[in-house]
Tab-separated table of C-alpha atoms in Angstrom:
chain	number	residue	atom	x	y	z
A	33	MET	CA	62.947	297.712	112.724
A	34	SER	CA	63.754	301.231	111.501
A	35	ARG	CA	66.230	303.462	113.243
A	36	SER	CA	63.550	305.933	114.390
A	37	ALA	CA	61.438	303.082	115.801
A	38	THR	CA	64.430	301.740	117.756
A	39	LEU	CA	65.207	305.215	119.071
A	40	ALA	CA	61.550	305.770	120.016
A	41	GLU	CA	61.513	302.458	121.864
A	42	ARG	CA	64.635	303.443	123.790
A	43	ILE	CA	63.219	306.829	124.770
A	44	ALA	CA	59.894	305.234	125.685
A	45	GLY	CA	61.684	302.651	127.809
A	46	PHE	CA	63.554	305.378	129.677
A	47	ALA	CA	60.251	307.042	130.642
A	48	LEU	CA	58.795	303.831	132.080
A	49	PRO	CA	59.513	302.190	135.454
A	50	ARG	CA	62.179	299.463	135.337
A	51	GLY	CA	60.078	296.727	136.910
A	52	CYS	CA	57.336	296.726	134.284
A	53	ARG	CA	59.057	298.400	131.333
A	54	GLU	CA	59.049	295.350	129.070
A	55	GLU	CA	55.373	294.515	129.543
A	56	ILE	CA	54.186	298.089	129.046
A	57	LEU	CA	56.369	298.536	125.965
A	58	GLY	CA	54.972	295.272	124.617
A	59	ASP	CA	51.404	296.482	125.207
A	60	LEU	CA	52.146	299.760	123.402
A	61	LEU	CA	53.931	298.060	120.484
A	62	GLU	CA	50.992	295.677	120.133
A	63	SER	CA	48.753	298.601	119.187
A	64	GLY	CA	50.899	299.120	116.066
A	65	ARG	CA	50.897	302.936	116.278
A	66	GLY	CA	53.717	305.268	115.260
A	67	ALA	CA	56.968	306.163	117.020
A	68	GLY	CA	55.703	309.581	118.176
A	69	TRP	CA	52.643	308.047	119.782
A	70	LEU	CA	54.799	305.406	121.504
A	71	VAL	CA	57.006	308.071	123.106
A	72	ARG	CA	54.055	310.316	124.059
A	73	GLU	CA	52.093	307.485	125.618
A	74	SER	CA	55.141	306.159	127.514
A	75	VAL	CA	55.799	309.604	128.950
A	76	ARG	CA	52.141	309.870	130.015
A	77	ILE	CA	52.314	306.484	131.727
A	78	GLY	CA	55.666	307.388	133.326
A	79	VAL	CA	54.203	310.630	134.693
A	80	ARG	CA	51.322	308.634	136.143
A	81	TYR	CA	53.811	306.390	137.980
A	82	HIS	CA	55.578	309.475	139.349
A	83	GLY	CA	52.262	310.766	140.698
A	84	GLU	CA	51.465	307.389	142.249
A	85	CYS	CA	54.373	307.874	144.713
A	86	TYR	CA	52.314	310.441	146.610
A	87	ARG	CA	49.036	308.524	146.783
A	88	ASP	CA	49.474	307.076	150.285
A	89	ALA	CA	49.888	309.335	153.313
A	90	ASP	CA	52.599	307.046	154.692
A	91	ASP	CA	54.616	307.321	151.470
A	92	ARG	CA	54.206	311.114	151.449
A	93	LEU	CA	55.491	311.308	155.017
A	94	ARG	CA	58.521	309.138	154.225
A	95	ILE	CA	59.385	311.196	151.133
A	96	ALA	CA	59.099	314.428	153.146
A	97	LEU	CA	61.315	312.953	155.855
A	98	LEU	CA	63.957	311.886	153.320
A	99	PHE	CA	63.929	315.375	151.796
A	100	ALA	CA	64.210	316.994	155.242
A	101	LEU	CA	67.169	314.777	156.222
A	102	ALA	CA	69.016	315.333	152.935
A	103	ALA	CA	68.296	319.080	153.018
A	104	ALA	CA	69.597	319.243	156.582
A	105	LEU	CA	72.868	317.640	155.432
A	106	VAL	CA	73.203	320.057	152.507
A	107	TRP	CA	72.597	323.022	154.759
A	108	ILE	CA	74.201	322.053	158.089
A	109	ILE	CA	77.615	320.734	156.974
A	110	PRO	CA	78.751	323.894	155.091
A	111	GLU	CA	77.334	326.046	157.929
A	112	ALA	CA	79.229	324.068	160.544
A	113	THR	CA	82.529	324.101	158.671
A	114	ALA	CA	82.263	327.838	157.978
A	115	ARG	CA	81.827	328.466	161.694
A	116	THR	CA	84.402	326.016	163.007
A	117	PHE	CA	87.232	326.227	160.517
A	118	GLY	CA	88.183	329.701	159.470
A	119	GLY	CA	91.954	329.619	160.010
A	120	THR	CA	94.895	327.733	158.531
A	121	SER	CA	96.355	324.383	159.572
A	122	LEU	CA	99.559	324.237	161.596
A	123	PHE	CA	100.327	320.797	160.185
A	124	THR	CA	101.618	320.384	156.660
A	125	ASP	CA	101.556	316.616	156.233
A	126	PRO	CA	99.561	315.346	153.207
A	127	VAL	CA	96.861	313.615	155.285
A	128	THR	CA	96.066	316.738	157.302
A	129	LEU	CA	96.140	318.897	154.185
A	130	ALA	CA	93.789	316.500	152.431
A	131	ILE	CA	91.378	316.591	155.369
A	132	VAL	CA	91.553	320.379	155.445
A	133	ALA	CA	90.932	320.583	151.699
A	134	MET	CA	87.926	318.269	152.032
A	135	TRP	CA	86.635	320.252	154.976
A	136	ARG	CA	86.951	323.473	152.996
A	137	ALA	CA	85.012	321.937	150.108
A	138	ALA	CA	82.116	321.292	152.472
A	139	HIS	CA	79.562	322.174	149.794
A	140	LEU	CA	80.797	319.150	147.827
A	141	THR	CA	81.057	316.732	150.755
A	142	SER	CA	77.622	317.734	152.058
A	143	ALA	CA	76.056	317.319	148.613
A	144	ALA	CA	77.740	313.917	148.250
A	145	ALA	CA	76.504	312.874	151.704
A	146	ALA	CA	72.968	313.959	150.799
A	147	GLY	CA	73.225	312.109	147.485
A	148	LEU	CA	74.359	308.900	149.169
A	149	LEU	CA	71.490	309.176	151.647
A	150	LEU	CA	69.027	309.814	148.835
A	151	GLY	CA	70.173	306.887	146.726
A	152	ARG	CA	70.910	304.347	149.455
A	153	SER	CA	68.177	305.008	152.018
A	154	ALA	CA	65.453	302.379	152.294
A	155	LEU	CA	63.167	304.947	153.927
A	156	VAL	CA	61.136	305.289	150.745
A	157	ALA	CA	59.327	302.152	149.578
A	158	SER	CA	60.397	300.709	146.235
A	159	HIS	CA	57.077	301.556	144.556
A	160	ALA	CA	57.636	305.213	145.536
A	161	SER	CA	61.228	305.249	144.255
A	162	PRO	CA	60.544	307.695	141.390
A	163	SER	CA	60.053	310.302	144.136
A	164	ARG	CA	63.826	310.145	144.774
A	165	ALA	CA	64.254	312.031	141.500
A	166	HIS	CA	61.850	314.706	142.751
A	167	VAL	CA	63.772	314.966	146.033
A	168	ALA	CA	67.014	315.291	144.031
A	169	LEU	CA	65.526	318.172	142.040
A	170	GLY	CA	64.415	319.856	145.268
A	171	LEU	CA	67.914	319.485	146.713
A	172	ILE	CA	69.510	320.919	143.572
A	173	GLY	CA	67.172	323.906	143.890
A	174	LEU	CA	68.270	324.273	147.498
A	175	LEU	CA	71.955	324.146	146.484
A	176	PHE	CA	71.369	327.030	144.069
A	177	LEU	CA	69.699	328.992	146.869
A	178	LEU	CA	72.569	328.377	149.290
A	179	HIS	CA	75.616	328.771	147.026
A	180	PRO	CA	76.859	330.811	144.069
A	181	VAL	CA	76.102	329.331	140.641
A	182	ARG	CA	79.496	327.713	140.018
A	183	THR	CA	79.645	326.124	143.473
A	184	ALA	CA	76.033	324.986	143.167
A	185	LEU	CA	76.746	323.354	139.800
A	186	ALA	CA	79.688	321.410	141.226
A	187	ALA	CA	77.685	320.415	144.295
A	188	SER	CA	74.776	319.295	142.090
A	189	ALA	CA	77.112	317.076	140.088
A	190	ALA	CA	78.489	315.590	143.340
A	191	LEU	CA	74.951	315.003	144.562
A	192	MET	CA	73.843	313.208	141.388
A	193	LEU	CA	76.982	311.069	141.272
A	194	ALA	CA	76.629	310.070	144.929
A	195	ALA	CA	72.904	309.380	144.463
A	196	TRP	CA	73.709	307.074	141.558
A	197	ILE	CA	76.330	305.215	143.631
A	198	GLY	CA	73.837	305.003	146.512
A	199	THR	CA	71.150	303.632	144.184
A	200	LEU	CA	73.509	300.917	142.919
A	201	ALA	CA	74.393	300.004	146.508
A	202	ARG	CA	70.720	299.816	147.493
A	203	ARG	CA	69.835	297.644	144.525
A	204	SER	CA	72.684	295.319	145.274
A	205	ALA	CA	71.658	295.155	148.960
A	206	GLU	CA	68.086	294.364	147.952
A	207	GLY	CA	69.404	291.492	145.890
A	208	GLY	CA	68.619	292.737	142.404
A	209	VAL	CA	65.803	294.624	140.804
A	210	SER	CA	62.410	295.297	142.269
A	211	PRO	CA	59.480	297.020	140.537
A	212	ASP	CA	59.813	300.783	140.013
A	213	ASP	CA	63.128	300.701	141.795
A	214	SER	CA	65.226	303.459	140.376
A	215	LEU	CA	66.259	306.980	141.080
A	216	SER	CA	64.175	308.062	138.120
A	217	ALA	CA	61.183	306.271	136.718
A	218	GLY	CA	63.507	304.823	134.106
B	194	MET	CA	18.389	309.475	158.625
B	195	ALA	CA	17.586	305.981	157.435
B	196	GLY	CA	17.011	303.577	160.298
B	197	GLY	CA	15.954	299.976	160.206
B	198	PRO	CA	17.780	296.666	160.343
B	199	GLN	CA	21.432	296.293	159.483
B	200	PRO	CA	22.062	294.912	155.999
B	201	PRO	CA	23.362	291.340	155.854
B	202	ARG	CA	27.033	290.810	155.088
B	203	ALA	CA	28.541	288.033	153.070
B	204	ALA	CA	29.923	285.255	155.235
B	205	GLY	CA	33.494	285.782	156.381
B	206	VAL	CA	33.663	289.323	155.027
B	207	SER	CA	34.743	292.167	157.245
B	208	MET	CA	34.956	295.772	156.146
B	209	THR	CA	38.585	296.612	155.512
B	210	PRO	CA	39.886	299.883	156.964
B	211	GLN	CA	41.208	300.786	153.510
B	212	GLY	CA	38.292	300.386	151.096
B	213	LEU	CA	38.478	300.001	147.353
B	214	GLY	CA	38.231	303.034	145.090
B	215	GLU	CA	35.847	303.033	142.153
B	216	LEU	CA	38.546	302.357	139.566
B	217	GLU	CA	39.980	299.593	141.757
B	218	GLN	CA	36.564	297.929	141.839
B	219	LEU	CA	36.218	298.241	138.066
B	220	VAL	CA	39.694	296.787	137.526
B	221	LEU	CA	39.019	293.831	139.840
B	222	LEU	CA	35.693	293.157	138.119
B	223	ALA	CA	37.320	293.381	134.683
B	224	VAL	CA	40.070	290.931	135.691
B	225	LEU	CA	37.403	288.555	137.020
B	226	ARG	CA	35.414	288.792	133.785
B	227	LEU	CA	38.435	288.300	131.533
B	228	GLY	CA	39.802	285.266	133.354
B	229	ASP	CA	43.041	283.948	131.821
B	230	THR	CA	43.302	286.742	129.255
B	231	ALA	CA	43.393	289.668	131.696
B	232	TYR	CA	46.263	292.045	131.009
B	233	ALA	CA	46.431	295.846	131.051
B	234	VAL	CA	45.158	296.375	127.490
B	235	SER	CA	42.250	293.934	127.758
B	236	VAL	CA	41.318	295.258	131.218
B	237	ARG	CA	41.148	298.812	129.887
B	238	GLU	CA	39.097	297.742	126.870
B	239	GLU	CA	36.721	295.732	129.046
B	240	ILE	CA	36.101	298.705	131.353
B	241	GLU	CA	35.601	301.058	128.400
B	242	ARG	CA	33.252	298.643	126.667
B	243	ARG	CA	31.122	297.566	129.615
B	244	ALA	CA	31.252	300.544	131.986
B	245	GLN	CA	31.372	303.130	129.169
B	246	ARG	CA	34.218	304.855	130.956
B	247	ALA	CA	37.245	306.348	129.218
B	248	ILE	CA	40.336	305.737	131.344
B	249	SER	CA	43.970	306.414	130.564
B	250	ARG	CA	46.472	303.611	130.098
B	251	GLY	CA	48.564	305.037	132.930
B	252	ALA	CA	45.639	304.831	135.344
B	253	VAL	CA	45.152	301.144	134.506
B	254	TYR	CA	48.854	300.310	134.939
B	255	VAL	CA	49.269	302.053	138.288
B	256	THR	CA	46.004	300.583	139.569
B	257	LEU	CA	47.014	297.055	138.559
B	258	ASP	CA	50.415	297.531	140.234
B	259	ARG	CA	48.844	298.920	143.410
B	260	MET	CA	46.359	296.060	143.617
B	261	GLU	CA	49.144	293.530	143.209
B	262	ARG	CA	51.142	295.263	145.942
B	263	LYS	CA	48.137	295.041	148.259
B	264	GLY	CA	47.853	291.344	147.497
B	265	TYR	CA	44.514	291.681	145.683
B	266	LEU	CA	45.914	290.591	142.321
B	267	ARG	CA	48.541	288.085	141.216
B	268	SER	CA	50.502	288.383	137.998
B	269	ARG	CA	52.446	286.034	135.767
B	270	ARG	CA	54.218	286.460	132.459
B	271	GLY	CA	52.654	285.167	129.283
B	272	PRO	CA	54.579	284.002	126.229
B	273	PRO	CA	56.323	286.717	124.158
B	274	THR	CA	54.901	287.382	120.693
B	275	ALA	CA	56.321	289.008	117.562
B	276	ALA	CA	53.491	291.585	117.488
B	277	ARG	CA	54.706	292.808	120.865
B	278	GLY	CA	58.317	293.118	119.767
B	279	GLY	CA	59.158	289.839	121.507
B	280	LYS	CA	57.962	291.154	124.857
B	281	ALA	CA	55.828	289.120	127.235
B	282	LYS	CA	52.357	290.048	128.511
B	283	ARG	CA	51.759	290.484	132.222
B	284	LEU	CA	48.635	288.448	132.903
B	285	PHE	CA	46.605	289.093	136.056
B	286	SER	CA	44.285	287.036	138.203
B	287	VAL	CA	42.301	287.961	141.304
B	288	ALA	CA	43.667	286.640	144.607
B	289	ALA	CA	41.478	285.655	147.575
B	290	PRO	CA	42.017	288.968	149.466
B	291	GLY	CA	40.971	290.805	146.290
B	292	LEU	CA	37.714	288.878	146.100
B	293	LYS	CA	37.078	289.576	149.773
B	294	ALA	CA	37.770	293.293	149.394
B	295	LEU	CA	35.570	293.484	146.293
B	296	ARG	CA	32.694	291.738	148.042
B	297	ALA	CA	33.013	294.100	151.012
B	298	ALA	CA	33.025	297.151	148.733
B	299	LEU	CA	29.982	295.971	146.775
B	300	ASP	CA	28.155	295.110	150.006
B	301	GLY	CA	28.896	298.616	151.268
B	302	THR	CA	27.490	300.160	148.094
B	303	GLN	CA	24.414	297.933	148.294
B	304	ALA	CA	23.895	298.842	151.955
B	305	MET	CA	23.941	302.539	151.038
B	306	LEU	CA	21.380	301.954	148.291
B	307	ASP	CA	18.986	299.906	150.419
B	308	GLY	CA	15.940	301.892	151.473
B	309	LEU	CA	16.380	304.662	148.914
B	310	PRO	CA	13.406	305.677	146.761
B	311	PRO	CA	12.810	303.210	143.902
B	312	ASP	CA	13.966	305.634	141.192
B	313	LEU	CA	17.413	305.871	142.886
B	314	ALA	CA	17.682	302.265	143.967
B	315	TRP	CA	20.197	300.184	142.075
B	316	SER	CA	19.266	297.225	139.999
B	317	PRO	CA	21.603	295.218	137.783
B	318	ARG	CA	19.704	295.868	134.533
B	319	ARG	CA	18.174	299.310	134.955
């Protein structure tokens, strides 16, 4: 297999849901078309799976609820810390200082909390899991609305990292892989 | 308003609260027709050939997945082949709830057609 074909297969695989990636790739390879077509068609199929998340009213409600909960975390925690902790600590021991530092970086801790919720929560059914990526994008948009660019970038990174850790924890709790079960469609 | 007697229903069939969409019916019928060789590519080709309907690959995949989730279809893996890059096929068969849902959907369509003027009424080979 040529290098471009291998690369195309990898990109195509990334666009497809985990649970049925192999079979769909096999179906596409069977047609014997070129690398460009393989990638294009995989992306089209992947997009279709992303849209499928919103087909059922129950799934839509659960996705909206997950977004609302995660958005509340991203918004409430920095608000609360700004209002409750404006002064300096009287204690200088390392533990207290660490807690204070964490409390002051509330934009990071709140984004990490939202990311963990997003990745770990079983609120969204496994077939609607690609919607977690959409929720993540919505939350990143919210972070840029709430914070300056540099802070928002750091918080976005914390959110994505925590979401990835949460996803791994959920998969391990579910006892392995289930169809379409990933933060992204890939 | 069309009155008259209620149309007969197939034995043991009750109308499900969540009916089948048109593509879902076509997919179930295609899987039934194809038997042991039903997989996404052959299902799509069968629908295009017989129903003269162009449908995207993505639509077939998500419909097959949804029907399996609902318990209307069962799937198993076929043997991997070199033409498929060593990847297995996902072969489908219709499960009992799928047959029941399909029968209910077709009965519903037939009931709506009954009593219509002859030029609108459905017949298998019109």
